[in-house]
Amino acid sequence: MAKAKEFTVTIADKPGALGRCFLALAERGVNILAFQSYVEEGESLARFLADNAASAKTVLGSLRMIFEETDVAVVRMTHRPGQLGRAAARLGEKQINIDYSYCGLEPDSMRALMVFGVDNLTKAATLLDELAAEDA
């Protein structure tokens, strides 16, 4: 899984708003695999990977939420010290700039999901596939 759809959702910067969004997704069977949330210019933004991108898109649309879909590079690796460093270093060695990153856990396993927003998705996906194969 070297490429995936990520959602960036604009959420009101108010207590409970993030919870309502994620609960609405859960009520419709969408599992969040990895996420990050932060406040920027008075708005709360949440980036996340869902186990079912099509369902997530439908739910967000039905809630009339403002969101974007972006392709990101994702690698599944054994959850142990140094793995994030290895993945980031591999991208850097090939001059791929990481704009942002975050992690989660693969359901029903102890494998880490590392998500990278990068400036060269195709190249990054290939490199991260190679890294995952080395980790297997």
GROMACS .gro file of N, CA and C in nm:
model
  408
    1MET      N    1   0.086  -0.118   0.000
    1MET     CA    2   0.000   0.000   0.000
    1MET      C    3   0.089   0.123   0.000
    2ALA      N    4   0.142   0.160  -0.110
    2ALA     CA    5   0.232   0.275  -0.115
    2ALA      C    6   0.159   0.406  -0.139
    3LYS      N    7   0.041   0.400  -0.196
    3LYS     CA    8  -0.037   0.522  -0.218
    3LYS      C    9  -0.174   0.504  -0.153
    4ALA      N   10  -0.226   0.613  -0.100
    4ALA     CA   11  -0.359   0.608  -0.040
    4ALA      C   12  -0.423   0.746  -0.051
    5LYS      N   13  -0.554   0.749  -0.033
    5LYS     CA   14  -0.629   0.875  -0.029
    5LYS      C   15  -0.634   0.923   0.115
    6GLU      N   16  -0.595   1.046   0.134
    6GLU     CA   17  -0.602   1.111   0.264
    6GLU      C   18  -0.711   1.217   0.256
    7PHE      N   19  -0.780   1.238   0.366
    7PHE     CA   20  -0.879   1.344   0.375
    7PHE      C   21  -0.827   1.452   0.468
    8THR      N   22  -0.842   1.577   0.428
    8THR     CA   23  -0.816   1.691   0.515
    8THR      C   24  -0.949   1.761   0.533
    9VAL      N   25  -0.997   1.764   0.656
    9VAL     CA   26  -1.130   1.817   0.686
    9VAL      C   27  -1.116   1.943   0.769
   10THR      N   28  -1.190   2.047   0.732
   10THR     CA   29  -1.196   2.169   0.811
   10THR      C   30  -1.309   2.153   0.912
   11ILE      N   31  -1.273   2.168   1.039
   11ILE     CA   32  -1.368   2.147   1.149
   11ILE      C   33  -1.367   2.272   1.237
   12ALA      N   34  -1.481   2.308   1.290
   12ALA     CA   35  -1.487   2.423   1.380
   12ALA      C   36  -1.390   2.402   1.497
   13ASP      N   37  -1.320   2.507   1.536
   13ASP     CA   38  -1.227   2.500   1.648
   13ASP      C   39  -1.305   2.521   1.778
   14LYS      N   40  -1.388   2.421   1.811
   14LYS     CA   41  -1.474   2.426   1.929
   14LYS      C   42  -1.470   2.291   1.998
   15PRO      N   43  -1.486   2.289   2.131
   15PRO     CA   44  -1.488   2.161   2.202
   15PRO      C   45  -1.593   2.066   2.146
   16GLY      N   46  -1.552   1.943   2.119
   16GLY     CA   47  -1.642   1.840   2.072
   16GLY      C   48  -1.656   1.828   1.922
   17ALA      N   49  -1.608   1.926   1.846
   17ALA     CA   50  -1.628   1.924   1.700
   17ALA      C   51  -1.554   1.808   1.634
   18LEU      N   52  -1.431   1.783   1.674
   18LEU     CA   53  -1.354   1.672   1.617
   18LEU      C   54  -1.421   1.539   1.651
   19GLY      N   55  -1.466   1.527   1.774
   19GLY     CA   56  -1.534   1.405   1.816
   19GLY      C   57  -1.660   1.378   1.737
   20ARG      N   58  -1.739   1.483   1.712
   20ARG     CA   59  -1.862   1.465   1.633
   20ARG      C   60  -1.831   1.415   1.492
   21CYS      N   61  -1.728   1.472   1.432
   21CYS     CA   62  -1.690   1.430   1.296
   21CYS      C   63  -1.650   1.283   1.294
   22PHE      N   64  -1.560   1.245   1.385
   22PHE     CA   65  -1.511   1.107   1.385
   22PHE      C   66  -1.619   1.008   1.429
   23LEU      N   67  -1.708   1.049   1.519
   23LEU     CA   68  -1.818   0.960   1.557
   23LEU      C   69  -1.914   0.938   1.442
   24ALA      N   70  -1.940   1.042   1.363
   24ALA     CA   71  -2.027   1.028   1.245
   24ALA      C   72  -1.968   0.928   1.147
   25LEU      N   73  -1.837   0.933   1.128
   25LEU     CA   74  -1.771   0.835   1.041
   25LEU      C   75  -1.786   0.695   1.099
   26ALA      N   76  -1.762   0.681   1.229
   26ALA     CA   77  -1.770   0.550   1.294
   26ALA      C   78  -1.911   0.492   1.287
   27GLU      N   79  -2.012   0.577   1.306
   27GLU     CA   80  -2.151   0.530   1.300
   27GLU      C   81  -2.185   0.470   1.164
   28ARG      N   82  -2.113   0.511   1.063
   28ARG     CA   83  -2.136   0.458   0.928
   28ARG      C   84  -2.031   0.353   0.890
   29GLY      N   85  -1.959   0.303   0.991
   29GLY     CA   86  -1.867   0.192   0.970
   29GLY      C   87  -1.730   0.228   0.916
   30VAL      N   88  -1.694   0.356   0.917
   30VAL     CA   89  -1.563   0.398   0.866
   30VAL      C   90  -1.463   0.396   0.982
   31ASN      N   91  -1.354   0.325   0.963
   31ASN     CA   92  -1.248   0.315   1.064
   31ASN      C   93  -1.135   0.411   1.028
   32ILE      N   94  -1.091   0.491   1.124
   32ILE     CA   95  -0.978   0.582   1.104
   32ILE      C   96  -0.850   0.504   1.133
   33LEU      N   97  -0.761   0.496   1.035
   33LEU     CA   98  -0.637   0.420   1.049
   33LEU      C   99  -0.523   0.504   1.103
   34ALA      N  100  -0.520   0.630   1.067
   34ALA     CA  101  -0.417   0.723   1.114
   34ALA      C  102  -0.473   0.863   1.101
   35PHE      N  103  -0.431   0.953   1.192
   35PHE     CA  104  -0.479   1.091   1.181
   35PHE      C  105  -0.386   1.187   1.252
   36GLN      N  106  -0.400   1.312   1.215
   36GLN     CA  107  -0.338   1.422   1.287
   36GLN      C  108  -0.439   1.536   1.286
   37SER      N  109  -0.436   1.616   1.389
   37SER     CA  110  -0.527   1.730   1.400
   37SER      C  111  -0.447   1.848   1.452
   38TYR      N  112  -0.478   1.966   1.399
   38TYR     CA  113  -0.407   2.086   1.440
   38TYR      C  114  -0.494   2.208   1.410
   39VAL      N  115  -0.463   2.318   1.475
   39VAL     CA  116  -0.536   2.443   1.452
   39VAL      C  117  -0.449   2.535   1.369
   40GLU      N  118  -0.510   2.594   1.267
   40GLU     CA  119  -0.440   2.687   1.179
   40GLU      C  120  -0.535   2.801   1.145
   41GLU      N  121  -0.495   2.922   1.178
   41GLU     CA  122  -0.574   3.041   1.147
   41GLU      C  123  -0.718   3.031   1.197
   42GLY      N  124  -0.735   2.984   1.321
   42GLY     CA  125  -0.866   2.979   1.383
   42GLY      C  126  -0.954   2.864   1.340
   43GLU      N  127  -0.903   2.774   1.255
   43GLU     CA  128  -0.979   2.657   1.212
   43GLU      C  129  -0.905   2.532   1.255
   44SER      N  130  -0.980   2.432   1.289
   44SER     CA  131  -0.921   2.302   1.321
   44SER      C  132  -0.918   2.220   1.193
   45LEU      N  133  -0.804   2.165   1.163
   45LEU     CA  134  -0.789   2.079   1.045
   45LEU      C  135  -0.753   1.939   1.091
   46ALA      N  136  -0.814   1.841   1.032
   46ALA     CA  137  -0.784   1.701   1.063
   46ALA      C  138  -0.748   1.630   0.934
   47ARG      N  139  -0.632   1.568   0.932
   47ARG     CA  140  -0.591   1.482   0.820
   47ARG      C  141  -0.608   1.339   0.867
   48PHE      N  142  -0.662   1.254   0.781
   48PHE     CA  143  -0.675   1.114   0.822
   48PHE      C  144  -0.681   1.019   0.703
   49LEU      N  145  -0.645   0.894   0.733
   49LEU     CA  146  -0.664   0.783   0.641
   49LEU      C  147  -0.780   0.701   0.694
   50ALA      N  148  -0.869   0.661   0.607
   50ALA     CA  149  -0.982   0.576   0.645
   50ALA      C  150  -0.967   0.440   0.579
   51ASP      N  151  -1.026   0.340   0.640
   51ASP     CA  152  -1.019   0.207   0.580
   51ASP      C  153  -1.102   0.197   0.453
   52ASN      N  154  -1.197   0.289   0.435
   52ASN     CA  155  -1.281   0.289   0.316
   52ASN      C  156  -1.299   0.435   0.271
   53ALA      N  157  -1.216   0.476   0.176
   53ALA     CA  158  -1.216   0.616   0.131
   53ALA      C  159  -1.349   0.656   0.068
   54ALA      N  160  -1.411   0.568  -0.007
   54ALA     CA  161  -1.539   0.602  -0.072
   54ALA      C  162  -1.647   0.629   0.033
   55SER      N  163  -1.654   0.546   0.135
   55SER     CA  164  -1.753   0.568   0.242
   55SER      C  165  -1.723   0.695   0.318
   56ALA      N  166  -1.596   0.720   0.347
   56ALA     CA  167  -1.558   0.843   0.418
   56ALA      C  168  -1.602   0.965   0.338
   57LYS      N  169  -1.580   0.963   0.210
   57LYS     CA  170  -1.618   1.075   0.124
   57LYS      C  171  -1.770   1.096   0.127
   58THR      N  172  -1.845   0.988   0.122
   58THR     CA  173  -1.991   0.997   0.128
   58THR      C  174  -2.037   1.057   0.260
   59VAL      N  175  -1.979   1.010   0.370
   59VAL     CA  176  -2.017   1.060   0.503
   59VAL      C  177  -1.985   1.209   0.515
   60LEU      N  178  -1.864   1.247   0.478
   60LEU     CA  179  -1.824   1.388   0.488
   60LEU      C  180  -1.913   1.476   0.402
   61GLY      N  181  -1.947   1.428   0.283
   61GLY     CA  182  -2.037   1.503   0.196
   61GLY      C  183  -2.176   1.517   0.255
   62SER      N  184  -2.227   1.411   0.314
   62SER     CA  185  -2.361   1.416   0.374
   62SER      C  186  -2.365   1.510   0.494
   63LEU      N  187  -2.252   1.528   0.560
   63LEU     CA  188  -2.243   1.621   0.674
   63LEU      C  189  -2.215   1.764   0.628
   64ARG      N  190  -2.200   1.782   0.497
   64ARG     CA  191  -2.168   1.912   0.438
   64ARG      C  192  -2.040   1.971   0.494
   65MET      N  193  -1.944   1.883   0.516
   65MET     CA  194  -1.815   1.927   0.569
   65MET      C  195  -1.726   1.972   0.455
   66ILE      N  196  -1.640   2.067   0.484
   66ILE     CA  197  -1.542   2.112   0.386
   66ILE      C  198  -1.422   2.018   0.397
   67PHE      N  199  -1.389   1.951   0.286
   67PHE     CA  200  -1.276   1.858   0.289
   67PHE      C  201  -1.209   1.850   0.154
   68GLU      N  202  -1.085   1.803   0.158
   68GLU     CA  203  -1.007   1.777   0.036
   68GLU      C  204  -0.957   1.634   0.041
   69GLU      N  205  -0.941   1.574  -0.075
   69GLU     CA  206  -0.876   1.444  -0.086
   69GLU      C  207  -0.739   1.465  -0.147
   70THR      N  208  -0.639   1.398  -0.093
   70THR     CA  209  -0.503   1.410  -0.142
   70THR      C  210  -0.441   1.271  -0.149
   71ASP      N  211  -0.361   1.246  -0.250
   71ASP     CA  212  -0.285   1.122  -0.255
   71ASP      C  213  -0.161   1.137  -0.169
   72VAL      N  214  -0.136   1.037  -0.086
   72VAL     CA  215  -0.019   1.037   0.002
   72VAL      C  216   0.054   0.905  -0.012
   73ALA      N  217   0.180   0.904   0.030
   73ALA     CA  218   0.260   0.783   0.032
   73ALA      C  219   0.246   0.718   0.169
   74VAL      N  220   0.221   0.587   0.171
   74VAL     CA  221   0.199   0.515   0.296
   74VAL      C  222   0.283   0.389   0.295
   75VAL      N  223   0.343   0.359   0.410
   75VAL     CA  224   0.418   0.235   0.423
   75VAL      C  225   0.376   0.166   0.553
   76ARG      N  226   0.362   0.034   0.546
   76ARG     CA  227   0.332  -0.049   0.663
   76ARG      C  228   0.462  -0.117   0.703
   77MET      N  229   0.502  -0.096   0.829
   77MET     CA  230   0.628  -0.155   0.875
   77MET      C  231   0.611  -0.207   1.017
   78THR      N  232   0.701  -0.295   1.056
   78THR     CA  233   0.702  -0.345   1.192
   78THR      C  234   0.713  -0.227   1.288
   79HIS      N  235   0.636  -0.233   1.395
   79HIS     CA  236   0.635  -0.124   1.493
   79HIS      C  237   0.751  -0.146   1.592
   80ARG      N  238   0.865  -0.080   1.561
   80ARG     CA  239   0.982  -0.090   1.649
   80ARG      C  240   1.068   0.035   1.630
   81PRO      N  241   1.157   0.062   1.725
   81PRO     CA  242   1.240   0.183   1.717
   81PRO      C  243   1.318   0.192   1.586
   82GLY      N  244   1.321   0.310   1.530
   82GLY     CA  245   1.401   0.337   1.410
   82GLY      C  246   1.329   0.328   1.278
   83GLN      N  247   1.210   0.271   1.276
   83GLN     CA  248   1.142   0.250   1.148
   83GLN      C  249   1.102   0.383   1.082
   84LEU      N  250   1.050   0.476   1.160
   84LEU     CA  251   1.014   0.606   1.104
   84LEU      C  252   1.138   0.675   1.050
   85GLY      N  253   1.247   0.668   1.124
   85GLY     CA  254   1.373   0.726   1.078
   85GLY      C  255   1.421   0.663   0.949
   86ARG      N  256   1.410   0.531   0.938
   86ARG     CA  257   1.450   0.462   0.815
   86ARG      C  258   1.368   0.509   0.696
   87ALA      N  259   1.237   0.519   0.715
   87ALA     CA  260   1.150   0.560   0.604
   87ALA      C  261   1.180   0.704   0.562
   88ALA      N  262   1.191   0.793   0.660
   88ALA     CA  263   1.219   0.933   0.628
   88ALA      C  264   1.356   0.950   0.563
   89ALA      N  265   1.455   0.876   0.613
   89ALA     CA  266   1.590   0.884   0.556
   89ALA      C  267   1.592   0.832   0.413
   90ARG      N  268   1.520   0.724   0.386
   90ARG     CA  269   1.515   0.667   0.250
   90ARG      C  270   1.461   0.769   0.152
   91LEU      N  271   1.356   0.841   0.192
   91LEU     CA  272   1.300   0.945   0.105
   91LEU      C  273   1.401   1.057   0.085
   92GLY      N  274   1.466   1.099   0.192
   92GLY     CA  275   1.564   1.206   0.183
   92GLY      C  276   1.683   1.171   0.095
   93GLU      N  277   1.727   1.046   0.100
   93GLU     CA  278   1.839   1.002   0.016
   93GLU      C  279   1.811   1.023  -0.132
   94LYS      N  280   1.685   1.014  -0.169
   94LYS     CA  281   1.645   1.030  -0.309
   94LYS      C  282   1.590   1.170  -0.337
   95GLN      N  283   1.619   1.263  -0.245
   95GLN     CA  284   1.581   1.404  -0.261
   95GLN      C  285   1.431   1.426  -0.268
   96ILE      N  286   1.355   1.343  -0.198
   96ILE     CA  287   1.210   1.362  -0.188
   96ILE      C  288   1.183   1.441  -0.062
   97ASN      N  289   1.118   1.555  -0.077
   97ASN     CA  290   1.089   1.641   0.037
   97ASN      C  291   0.961   1.595   0.105
   98ILE      N  292   0.965   1.584   0.237
   98ILE     CA  293   0.848   1.548   0.316
   98ILE      C  294   0.783   1.677   0.364
   99ASP      N  295   0.660   1.702   0.320
   99ASP     CA  296   0.587   1.821   0.362
   99ASP      C  297   0.526   1.802   0.500
  100TYR      N  298   0.481   1.681   0.529
  100TYR     CA  299   0.425   1.647   0.660
  100TYR      C  300   0.420   1.495   0.671
  101SER      N  301   0.405   1.447   0.793
  101SER     CA  302   0.392   1.303   0.814
  101SER      C  303   0.316   1.278   0.944
  102TYR      N  304   0.260   1.160   0.955
  102TYR     CA  305   0.194   1.115   1.077
  102TYR      C  306   0.183   0.964   1.072
  103CYS      N  307   0.149   0.903   1.184
  103CYS     CA  308   0.145   0.757   1.194
  103CYS      C  309   0.014   0.708   1.253
  104GLY      N  310  -0.011   0.581   1.232
  104GLY     CA  311  -0.124   0.511   1.292
  104GLY      C  312  -0.085   0.364   1.303
  105LEU      N  313  -0.181   0.279   1.332
  105LEU     CA  314  -0.156   0.135   1.339
  105LEU      C  315  -0.251   0.062   1.245
  106GLU      N  316  -0.196  -0.038   1.178
  106GLU     CA  317  -0.278  -0.122   1.091
  106GLU      C  318  -0.374  -0.203   1.178
  107PRO      N  319  -0.502  -0.209   1.142
  107PRO     CA  320  -0.597  -0.285   1.222
  107PRO      C  321  -0.555  -0.431   1.238
  108ASP      N  322  -0.580  -0.484   1.357
  108ASP     CA  323  -0.556  -0.625   1.387
  108ASP      C  324  -0.410  -0.668   1.373
  109SER      N  325  -0.318  -0.573   1.388
  109SER     CA  326  -0.176  -0.610   1.383
  109SER      C  327  -0.097  -0.508   1.464
  110MET      N  328   0.029  -0.528   1.471
  110MET     CA  329   0.118  -0.432   1.537
  110MET      C  330   0.206  -0.364   1.434
  111ARG      N  331   0.157  -0.353   1.311
  111ARG     CA  332   0.234  -0.286   1.207
  111ARG      C  333   0.197  -0.138   1.204
  112ALA      N  334   0.299  -0.056   1.201
  112ALA     CA  335   0.279   0.089   1.196
  112ALA      C  336   0.243   0.132   1.054
  113LEU      N  337   0.151   0.226   1.044
  113LEU     CA  338   0.119   0.291   0.917
  113LEU      C  339   0.185   0.428   0.921
  114MET      N  340   0.278   0.451   0.831
  114MET     CA  341   0.346   0.580   0.824
  114MET      C  342   0.298   0.652   0.700
  115VAL      N  343   0.248   0.773   0.718
  115VAL     CA  344   0.187   0.851   0.610
  115VAL      C  345   0.277   0.971   0.581
  116PHE      N  346   0.307   0.992   0.453
  116PHE     CA  347   0.394   1.102   0.412
  116PHE      C  348   0.329   1.184   0.302
  117GLY      N  349   0.315   1.312   0.325
  117GLY     CA  350   0.279   1.406   0.219
  117GLY      C  351   0.411   1.450   0.157
  118VAL      N  352   0.431   1.419   0.031
  118VAL     CA  353   0.562   1.440  -0.033
  118VAL      C  354   0.549   1.517  -0.164
  119ASP      N  355   0.664   1.563  -0.213
  119ASP     CA  356   0.664   1.639  -0.338
  119ASP      C  357   0.677   1.551  -0.462
  120ASN      N  358   0.703   1.421  -0.446
  120ASN     CA  359   0.711   1.329  -0.560
  120ASN      C  360   0.647   1.197  -0.518
  121LEU      N  361   0.516   1.187  -0.534
  121LEU     CA  362   0.441   1.073  -0.485
  121LEU      C  363   0.482   0.942  -0.551
  122THR      N  364   0.497   0.941  -0.681
  122THR     CA  365   0.530   0.817  -0.751
  122THR      C  366   0.664   0.761  -0.706
  123LYS      N  367   0.764   0.845  -0.700
  123LYS     CA  368   0.897   0.803  -0.657
  123LYS      C  369   0.894   0.758  -0.511
  124ALA      N  370   0.824   0.833  -0.427
  124ALA     CA  371   0.815   0.798  -0.286
  124ALA      C  372   0.746   0.663  -0.266
  125ALA      N  373   0.638   0.641  -0.341
  125ALA     CA  374   0.564   0.515  -0.328
  125ALA      C  375   0.653   0.396  -0.363
  126THR      N  376   0.730   0.409  -0.468
  126THR     CA  377   0.821   0.301  -0.509
  126THR      C  378   0.925   0.274  -0.401
  127LEU      N  379   0.986   0.379  -0.348
  127LEU     CA  380   1.087   0.363  -0.243
  127LEU      C  381   1.029   0.301  -0.117
  128LEU      N  382   0.909   0.345  -0.079
  128LEU     CA  383   0.849   0.291   0.043
  128LEU      C  384   0.803   0.146   0.023
  129ASP      N  385   0.760   0.109  -0.097
  129ASP     CA  386   0.731  -0.031  -0.127
  129ASP      C  387   0.857  -0.116  -0.109
  130GLU      N  388   0.970  -0.068  -0.158
  130GLU     CA  389   1.096  -0.139  -0.142
  130GLU      C  390   1.131  -0.155   0.005
  131LEU      N  391   1.113  -0.049   0.082
  131LEU     CA  392   1.144  -0.052   0.224
  131LEU      C  393   1.054  -0.152   0.296
  132ALA      N  394   0.926  -0.155   0.264
  132ALA     CA  395   0.833  -0.250   0.325
  132ALA      C  396   0.872  -0.393   0.292
  133ALA      N  397   0.916  -0.418   0.168
  133ALA     CA  398   0.960  -0.552   0.130
  133ALA      C  399   1.082  -0.595   0.210
  134GLU      N  400   1.173  -0.503   0.238
  134GLU     CA  401   1.290  -0.533   0.319
  134GLU      C  402   1.249  -0.567   0.463
  135ASP      N  403   1.141  -0.506   0.509
  135ASP     CA  404   1.094  -0.523   0.646
  135ASP      C  405   1.016  -0.653   0.666
  136ALA      N  406   0.968  -0.710   0.555
  136ALA     CA  407   0.882  -0.829   0.564
  136ALA      C  408   0.956  -0.952   0.613
   0.00000   0.00000   0.00000
